[in-house]
PDB file of C-alpha atoms in Angstrom:
ATOM      1  CA  GLU A 242     -10.250-144.379  49.990  1.00 85.00           C
ATOM      2  CA  ALA A 243      -8.448-140.353  50.458  1.00 85.00           C
ATOM      3  CA  GLN A 244      -8.735-139.295  54.331  1.00 94.00           C
ATOM      4  CA  VAL A 245      -6.994-137.750  57.213  1.00 97.00           C
ATOM      5  CA  THR A 246      -6.832-140.040  60.049  1.00 97.00           C
ATOM      6  CA  GLN A 247      -6.591-138.596  63.620  1.00 97.00           C
ATOM      7  CA  ASN A 248      -6.096-140.584  66.544  1.00 97.00           C
ATOM      8  CA  PRO A 249      -7.260-141.090  69.457  1.00 97.00           C
ATOM      9  CA  ARG A 250     -10.759-139.994  68.750  1.00 97.00           C
ATOM     10  CA  TYR A 251     -11.501-139.093  72.524  1.00 97.00           C
ATOM     11  CA  LEU A 252      -9.225-138.853  75.457  1.00 96.00           C
ATOM     12  CA  ILE A 253      -9.646-137.819  79.202  1.00 96.00           C
ATOM     13  CA  THR A 254      -6.610-137.258  80.987  1.00 95.00           C
ATOM     14  CA  VAL A 255      -4.748-135.152  83.838  1.00 96.00           C
ATOM     15  CA  THR A 256      -3.072-132.039  84.110  1.00 96.00           C
ATOM     16  CA  GLY A 257       0.677-132.263  82.886  1.00 95.00           C
ATOM     17  CA  LYS A 258       0.575-135.705  81.532  1.00 96.00           C
ATOM     18  CA  LYS A 259       2.137-135.407  78.167  1.00 97.00           C
ATOM     19  CA  LEU A 260       0.222-136.681  75.325  1.00 97.00           C
ATOM     20  CA  THR A 261       0.380-137.038  71.688  1.00 97.00           C
ATOM     21  CA  VAL A 262      -2.539-136.727  69.008  1.00 98.00           C
ATOM     22  CA  THR A 263      -1.434-138.188  65.861  1.00 98.00           C
ATOM     23  CA  CYS A 264      -2.517-137.371  62.233  1.00 98.00           C
ATOM     24  CA  SER A 265      -2.099-139.113  59.210  1.00 98.00           C
ATOM     25  CA  GLN A 266      -2.972-138.508  55.541  1.00 97.00           C
ATOM     26  CA  ASN A 267      -2.708-140.445  52.317  1.00 96.00           C
ATOM     27  CA  MET A 268      -3.088-138.343  49.598  1.00 95.00           C
ATOM     28  CA  ASN A 269       0.422-136.829  49.382  1.00 94.00           C
ATOM     29  CA  HIS A 270      -0.234-133.406  50.490  1.00 94.00           C
ATOM     30  CA  GLU A 271       2.208-130.941  51.236  1.00 92.00           C
ATOM     31  CA  TYR A 272       0.103-128.938  53.431  1.00 93.00           C
ATOM     32  CA  MET A 273      -1.222-129.736  57.069  1.00 95.00           C
ATOM     33  CA  SER A 274      -2.527-127.851  59.702  1.00 96.00           C
ATOM     34  CA  TRP A 275      -3.859-128.182  63.368  1.00 98.00           C
ATOM     35  CA  TYR A 276      -6.886-126.378  64.578  1.00 98.00           C
ATOM     36  CA  ARG A 277      -8.706-126.439  67.843  1.00 98.00           C
ATOM     37  CA  GLN A 278     -12.836-125.668  67.834  1.00 98.00           C
ATOM     38  CA  ASP A 279     -14.303-123.810  71.199  1.00 96.00           C
ATOM     39  CA  PRO A 280     -17.538-122.887  71.243  1.00 93.00           C
ATOM     40  CA  GLY A 281     -18.174-119.122  70.230  1.00 91.00           C
ATOM     41  CA  LEU A 282     -14.524-119.073  68.922  1.00 94.00           C
ATOM     42  CA  GLY A 283     -14.870-121.239  65.685  1.00 94.00           C
ATOM     43  CA  LEU A 284     -11.809-123.021  64.410  1.00 96.00           C
ATOM     44  CA  ARG A 285      -8.295-121.361  65.406  1.00 97.00           C
ATOM     45  CA  GLN A 286      -5.096-122.367  63.839  1.00 95.00           C
ATOM     46  CA  ILE A 287      -2.538-124.339  66.206  1.00 97.00           C
ATOM     47  CA  TYR A 288       0.473-124.906  64.171  1.00 95.00           C
ATOM     48  CA  TYR A 289       0.724-125.594  60.258  1.00 93.00           C
ATOM     49  CA  SER A 290       3.335-127.184  58.014  1.00 93.00           C
ATOM     50  CA  MET A 291       4.159-126.454  54.299  1.00 90.00           C
ATOM     51  CA  ASN A 292       6.059-129.474  53.906  1.00 90.00           C
ATOM     52  CA  VAL A 293       8.592-131.913  55.534  1.00 92.00           C
ATOM     53  CA  GLU A 294      10.599-130.026  58.446  1.00 91.00           C
ATOM     54  CA  VAL A 295       8.781-126.761  57.518  1.00 89.00           C
ATOM     55  CA  THR A 296       6.355-125.582  60.440  1.00 92.00           C
ATOM     56  CA  ASP A 297       5.287-122.303  61.513  1.00 90.00           C
ATOM     57  CA  LYS A 298       2.680-120.955  64.051  1.00 91.00           C
ATOM     58  CA  GLY A 299      -0.701-120.419  63.783  1.00 91.00           C
ATOM     59  CA  ASP A 300      -2.898-118.168  65.926  1.00 91.00           C
ATOM     60  CA  VAL A 301      -2.866-120.173  69.208  1.00 96.00           C
ATOM     61  CA  PRO A 302       0.344-122.286  69.584  1.00 96.00           C
ATOM     62  CA  GLU A 303       1.311-121.988  72.808  1.00 97.00           C
ATOM     63  CA  GLY A 304       1.578-125.060  74.991  1.00 97.00           C
ATOM     64  CA  TYR A 305       1.411-127.217  71.781  1.00 98.00           C
ATOM     65  CA  LYS A 306       4.134-128.729  69.630  1.00 98.00           C
ATOM     66  CA  VAL A 307       4.487-130.292  66.514  1.00 97.00           C
ATOM     67  CA  SER A 308       6.933-132.040  64.150  1.00 96.00           C
ATOM     68  CA  ARG A 309       6.975-133.133  60.395  1.00 96.00           C
ATOM     69  CA  LYS A 310       9.469-135.413  59.891  1.00 97.00           C
ATOM     70  CA  GLU A 311       7.339-137.640  57.310  1.00 96.00           C
ATOM     71  CA  LYS A 312       5.096-136.067  54.637  1.00 96.00           C
ATOM     72  CA  ARG A 313       2.268-138.072  55.729  1.00 97.00           C
ATOM     73  CA  ASN A 314       2.326-137.411  59.628  1.00 98.00           C
ATOM     74  CA  PHE A 315       1.800-134.142  61.626  1.00 98.00           C
ATOM     75  CA  PRO A 316       1.444-135.140  65.397  1.00 98.00           C
ATOM     76  CA  LEU A 317       0.569-132.208  67.743  1.00 98.00           C
ATOM     77  CA  ILE A 318       2.244-132.897  71.192  1.00 98.00           C
ATOM     78  CA  LEU A 319       0.764-131.469  74.531  1.00 97.00           C
ATOM     79  CA  GLU A 320       3.931-131.403  77.025  1.00 95.00           C
ATOM     80  CA  SER A 321       2.388-130.441  79.695  1.00 97.00           C
ATOM     81  CA  PRO A 322      -1.639-130.393  79.119  1.00 97.00           C
ATOM     82  CA  SER A 323      -3.573-127.884  81.109  1.00 97.00           C
ATOM     83  CA  PRO A 324      -7.500-127.667  81.630  1.00 97.00           C
ATOM     84  CA  ASN A 325      -7.698-124.753  79.243  1.00 97.00           C
ATOM     85  CA  GLN A 326      -6.595-127.336  76.586  1.00 98.00           C
ATOM     86  CA  THR A 327      -9.559-128.847  76.546  1.00 98.00           C
ATOM     87  CA  SER A 328     -11.060-128.696  72.972  1.00 98.00           C
ATOM     88  CA  LEU A 329     -12.227-130.214  69.922  1.00 98.00           C
ATOM     89  CA  TYR A 330      -8.980-130.972  68.024  1.00 98.00           C
ATOM     90  CA  PHE A 331      -9.022-131.187  63.900  1.00 98.00           C
ATOM     91  CA  CYS A 332      -6.124-132.210  61.732  1.00 98.00           C
ATOM     92  CA  ALA A 333      -6.321-130.859  58.047  1.00 97.00           C
ATOM     93  CA  SER A 334      -4.440-131.286  55.078  1.00 95.00           C
ATOM     94  CA  SER A 335      -4.311-129.303  51.299  1.00 92.00           C
ATOM     95  CA  LEU A 336      -2.291-130.404  48.353  1.00 88.00           C
ATOM     96  CA  SER A 337      -0.117-127.411  48.946  1.00 79.00           C
ATOM     97  CA  GLY A 338      -0.001-124.190  50.841  1.00 68.00           C
ATOM     98  CA  GLY A 339      -1.364-122.218  47.773  1.00 68.00           C
ATOM     99  CA  VAL A 340      -3.892-119.799  47.763  1.00 64.00           C
ATOM    100  CA  GLY A 341      -5.776-121.967  44.716  1.00 75.00           C
ATOM    101  CA  ASN A 342      -8.626-124.005  44.666  1.00 77.00           C
ATOM    102  CA  GLN A 343      -7.162-126.511  47.198  1.00 83.00           C
ATOM    103  CA  PRO A 344      -9.454-126.925  49.997  1.00 88.00           C
ATOM    104  CA  GLN A 345      -8.268-128.583  53.198  1.00 91.00           C
ATOM    105  CA  HIS A 346      -9.546-132.297  54.145  1.00 94.00           C
ATOM    106  CA  PHE A 347     -10.265-132.575  57.780  1.00 97.00           C
ATOM    107  CA  GLY A 348      -9.848-135.332  59.798  1.00 97.00           C
ATOM    108  CA  ASP A 349     -12.762-136.438  62.170  1.00 96.00           C
ATOM    109  CA  GLY A 350     -11.656-134.557  65.154  1.00 97.00           C
ATOM    110  CA  THR A 351      -9.772-135.466  68.513  1.00 98.00           C
ATOM    111  CA  ARG A 352     -12.071-134.557  71.766  1.00 97.00           C
ATOM    112  CA  LEU A 353      -9.642-133.743  74.555  1.00 97.00           C
ATOM    113  CA  SER A 354     -10.528-133.381  77.884  1.00 97.00           C
ATOM    114  CA  ILE A 355      -8.093-132.582  80.663  1.00 97.00           C
ATOM    115  CA  LEU A 356      -8.854-132.538  84.246  1.00 95.00           C
TER     116      LEU A 356
ATOM    117  CA  ALA B1008      -9.202-106.610  64.215  1.00 63.00           C
ATOM    118  CA  GLN B1009     -10.977-109.809  63.584  1.00 73.00           C
ATOM    119  CA  LYS B1010      -9.744-111.479  60.089  1.00 92.00           C
ATOM    120  CA  ILE B1011     -13.000-113.130  59.429  1.00 96.00           C
ATOM    121  CA  THR B1012     -16.296-112.062  60.720  1.00 97.00           C
ATOM    122  CA  GLN B1013     -19.515-113.698  60.624  1.00 97.00           C
ATOM    123  CA  THR B1014     -22.368-111.279  62.409  1.00 95.00           C
ATOM    124  CA  GLN B1015     -25.228-114.088  62.358  1.00 96.00           C
ATOM    125  CA  PRO B1016     -24.389-116.404  65.230  1.00 94.00           C
ATOM    126  CA  GLY B1017     -28.022-118.444  63.836  1.00 95.00           C
ATOM    127  CA  MET B1018     -30.364-118.510  60.727  1.00 95.00           C
ATOM    128  CA  PHE B1019     -33.627-119.691  60.248  1.00 97.00           C
ATOM    129  CA  VAL B1020     -35.048-120.486  56.870  1.00 97.00           C
ATOM    130  CA  GLN B1021     -37.780-121.989  55.278  1.00 97.00           C
ATOM    131  CA  GLU B1022     -37.415-125.325  53.115  1.00 97.00           C
ATOM    132  CA  LYS B1023     -36.907-124.678  49.839  1.00 97.00           C
ATOM    133  CA  GLU B1024     -36.133-121.115  50.259  1.00 98.00           C
ATOM    134  CA  ALA B1025     -32.978-119.263  49.595  1.00 98.00           C
ATOM    135  CA  VAL B1026     -30.486-117.959  52.432  1.00 98.00           C
ATOM    136  CA  THR B1027     -27.520-115.907  52.523  1.00 98.00           C
ATOM    137  CA  LEU B1028     -24.653-116.097  54.788  1.00 98.00           C
ATOM    138  CA  ASP B1029     -22.838-113.212  55.540  1.00 98.00           C
ATOM    139  CA  CYS B1030     -18.899-112.860  55.768  1.00 98.00           C
ATOM    140  CA  THR B1031     -16.568-110.240  55.717  1.00 97.00           C
ATOM    141  CA  TYR B1032     -12.807-110.669  55.821  1.00 97.00           C
ATOM    142  CA  ASP B1033      -9.388-108.460  56.371  1.00 95.00           C
ATOM    143  CA  THR B1034      -6.275-108.551  54.838  1.00 91.00           C
ATOM    144  CA  SER B1035      -3.806-106.572  53.380  1.00 88.00           C
ATOM    145  CA  ASP B1036      -2.346-109.056  51.237  1.00 86.00           C
ATOM    146  CA  PRO B1037      -3.275-109.391  47.596  1.00 87.00           C
ATOM    147  CA  SER B1038      -3.508-112.768  47.060  1.00 86.00           C
ATOM    148  CA  TYR B1039      -5.728-114.988  49.143  1.00 90.00           C
ATOM    149  CA  GLY B1040      -8.534-117.549  49.103  1.00 92.00           C
ATOM    150  CA  LEU B1041     -11.611-117.862  50.832  1.00 95.00           C
ATOM    151  CA  PHE B1042     -13.522-121.003  51.622  1.00 95.00           C
ATOM    152  CA  TRP B1043     -16.790-121.780  52.986  1.00 97.00           C
ATOM    153  CA  TYR B1044     -17.537-125.206  55.180  1.00 97.00           C
ATOM    154  CA  LYS B1045     -19.976-126.999  56.545  1.00 98.00           C
ATOM    155  CA  GLN B1046     -20.411-128.677  59.661  1.00 97.00           C
ATOM    156  CA  PRO B1047     -23.297-130.862  60.725  1.00 97.00           C
ATOM    157  CA  SER B1048     -23.957-132.060  63.732  1.00 96.00           C
ATOM    158  CA  SER B1049     -22.064-135.197  63.325  1.00 95.00           C
ATOM    159  CA  GLY B1050     -18.906-133.034  63.628  1.00 94.00           C
ATOM    160  CA  GLU B1051     -17.184-133.262  60.312  1.00 94.00           C
ATOM    161  CA  MET B1052     -16.099-130.319  58.134  1.00 96.00           C
ATOM    162  CA  ILE B1053     -17.173-130.445  54.567  1.00 96.00           C
ATOM    163  CA  PHE B1054     -15.860-127.998  52.042  1.00 95.00           C
ATOM    164  CA  LEU B1055     -18.188-126.382  50.142  1.00 97.00           C
ATOM    165  CA  ILE B1056     -17.080-123.633  48.063  1.00 96.00           C
ATOM    166  CA  TYR B1057     -14.162-121.607  47.094  1.00 94.00           C
ATOM    167  CA  GLN B1058     -13.286-117.923  45.974  1.00 94.00           C
ATOM    168  CA  GLY B1059      -9.705-116.704  44.870  1.00 92.00           C
ATOM    169  CA  SER B1060      -8.875-112.879  45.446  1.00 91.00           C
ATOM    170  CA  TYR B1061      -8.082-112.939  41.689  1.00 91.00           C
ATOM    171  CA  ASP B1062     -11.224-114.567  40.355  1.00 91.00           C
ATOM    172  CA  GLN B1063     -13.139-112.335  38.090  1.00 90.00           C
ATOM    173  CA  GLN B1064     -16.250-114.390  38.588  1.00 94.00           C
ATOM    174  CA  ASN B1065     -18.505-115.488  41.484  1.00 95.00           C
ATOM    175  CA  ALA B1066     -18.068-118.960  42.466  1.00 95.00           C
ATOM    176  CA  THR B1067     -20.875-121.373  42.232  1.00 96.00           C
ATOM    177  CA  GLU B1068     -21.336-125.077  43.230  1.00 95.00           C
ATOM    178  CA  GLY B1069     -24.440-126.615  42.813  1.00 97.00           C
ATOM    179  CA  ARG B1070     -27.306-125.002  45.060  1.00 97.00           C
ATOM    180  CA  TYR B1071     -24.294-123.018  46.790  1.00 98.00           C
ATOM    181  CA  SER B1072     -22.815-119.607  45.404  1.00 97.00           C
ATOM    182  CA  LEU B1073     -20.709-116.945  46.363  1.00 97.00           C
ATOM    183  CA  ASN B1074     -21.292-113.554  46.617  1.00 97.00           C
ATOM    184  CA  PHE B1075     -17.888-111.669  46.266  1.00 96.00           C
ATOM    185  CA  GLN B1076     -17.621-108.132  46.559  1.00 96.00           C
ATOM    186  CA  LYS B1077     -13.777-107.345  46.750  1.00 95.00           C
ATOM    187  CA  ALA B1078     -14.188-103.861  47.561  1.00 95.00           C
ATOM    188  CA  ARG B1079     -16.299-104.391  50.505  1.00 96.00           C
ATOM    189  CA  LYS B1080     -14.323-107.413  51.624  1.00 96.00           C
ATOM    190  CA  SER B1081     -17.171-109.887  51.438  1.00 97.00           C
ATOM    191  CA  ALA B1082     -17.622-113.140  50.660  1.00 97.00           C
ATOM    192  CA  ASN B1083     -21.277-114.240  51.198  1.00 98.00           C
ATOM    193  CA  LEU B1084     -22.628-117.710  50.820  1.00 98.00           C
ATOM    194  CA  VAL B1085     -26.122-117.961  49.328  1.00 98.00           C
ATOM    195  CA  ILE B1086     -27.539-121.439  49.350  1.00 98.00           C
ATOM    196  CA  SER B1087     -30.712-121.653  47.162  1.00 97.00           C
ATOM    197  CA  ALA B1088     -33.630-124.084  47.490  1.00 96.00           C
ATOM    198  CA  SER B1089     -32.864-125.227  51.087  1.00 97.00           C
ATOM    199  CA  GLN B1090     -33.206-128.794  52.263  1.00 97.00           C
ATOM    200  CA  LEU B1091     -33.307-130.199  55.740  1.00 97.00           C
ATOM    201  CA  GLY B1092     -29.984-131.400  55.120  1.00 97.00           C
ATOM    202  CA  ASP B1093     -28.758-128.036  55.157  1.00 98.00           C
ATOM    203  CA  SER B1094     -29.399-127.622  58.768  1.00 98.00           C
ATOM    204  CA  ALA B1095     -25.429-127.297  60.076  1.00 98.00           C
ATOM    205  CA  MET B1096     -23.068-124.582  61.366  1.00 98.00           C
ATOM    206  CA  TYR B1097     -21.298-122.797  58.321  1.00 98.00           C
ATOM    207  CA  PHE B1098     -17.953-121.613  58.547  1.00 98.00           C
ATOM    208  CA  CYS B1099     -16.119-118.773  56.125  1.00 98.00           C
ATOM    209  CA  ALA B1100     -12.459-118.963  56.129  1.00 96.00           C
ATOM    210  CA  MET B1101      -9.448-117.469  54.652  1.00 94.00           C
ATOM    211  CA  ARG B1102      -5.930-118.642  53.398  1.00 91.00           C
ATOM    212  CA  GLU B1103      -3.501-115.818  53.018  1.00 86.00           C
ATOM    213  CA  MET B1104      -0.461-115.563  51.375  1.00 75.00           C
ATOM    214  CA  GLY B1105       1.992-113.411  53.182  1.00 65.00           C
ATOM    215  CA  SER B1106       4.852-111.909  51.942  1.00 62.00           C
ATOM    216  CA  GLY B1107       7.438-113.556  54.606  1.00 61.00           C
ATOM    217  CA  GLY B1108       5.923-117.143  52.757  1.00 63.00           C
ATOM    218  CA  TYR B1109       3.220-117.620  55.733  1.00 66.00           C
ATOM    219  CA  GLN B1110       0.293-119.500  54.860  1.00 79.00           C
ATOM    220  CA  LYS B1111      -2.194-119.023  58.039  1.00 86.00           C
ATOM    221  CA  VAL B1112      -5.618-119.954  57.582  1.00 91.00           C
ATOM    222  CA  THR B1113      -8.084-117.841  59.339  1.00 94.00           C
ATOM    223  CA  PHE B1114     -11.800-119.237  60.195  1.00 96.00           C
ATOM    224  CA  GLY B1115     -14.661-117.074  61.258  1.00 96.00           C
ATOM    225  CA  ILE B1116     -16.906-118.166  64.514  1.00 96.00           C
ATOM    226  CA  GLY B1117     -19.769-119.639  62.425  1.00 97.00           C
ATOM    227  CA  THR B1118     -23.305-119.098  61.382  1.00 98.00           C
ATOM    228  CA  LYS B1119     -25.690-121.800  62.532  1.00 97.00           C
ATOM    229  CA  LEU B1120     -28.511-122.640  60.363  1.00 98.00           C
ATOM    230  CA  GLN B1121     -31.747-124.236  60.806  1.00 98.00           C
ATOM    231  CA  VAL B1122     -33.816-125.014  58.283  1.00 98.00           C
ATOM    232  CA  ILE B1123     -37.920-125.278  58.854  1.00 97.00           C
ATOM    233  CA  PRO B1124     -40.119-127.762  57.332  1.00 95.00           C
TER     234      PRO B1124
END
């Protein structure tokens, strides 16, 4: 089954404790992206990757890191999490980064609470 | 300026009626794509419909159609014959292909649609 898998689905942690949210897709997609969803703000893009070793900032990259060492994986790293990073996070992928009809496939989301 | 503007925080529609969800966008790139996604209360994001900036005709997918007015920079979603299962949050999104090779995606803040029996 074609899917984007995020782990963990839920995480409660404390300020400053490094964490990684994993994202994996099995569709051989080139484009992958991370979003955070906050009430009243919609989804905001954190980072995206157009292919292996090619990443770029979205609109809200501060406090986050990403890497794309393999095509299927695109982990999101919070080196020193802070309470303002409490949010619902989505990973998404699409076949490529072109503007053709290439909708993004979304993971189920990771609800992150930082105390 | 907001790149994607959805001005209707919440909408009600009677079952079996049609409803239009508004979306305006702002970009200087000639090449871009517009998407609508649905997010039910269960939280998953579901792709509904796509419109490319160079597409001559309005996109349609079953009960969903996109009223694309390029000069006005609007891409409104029309849902015909609303069903109770259409109750959800709806997001408009734009993917831009920038001259520098960037591929950012911007979402609106969403419109919550409730279908009334």
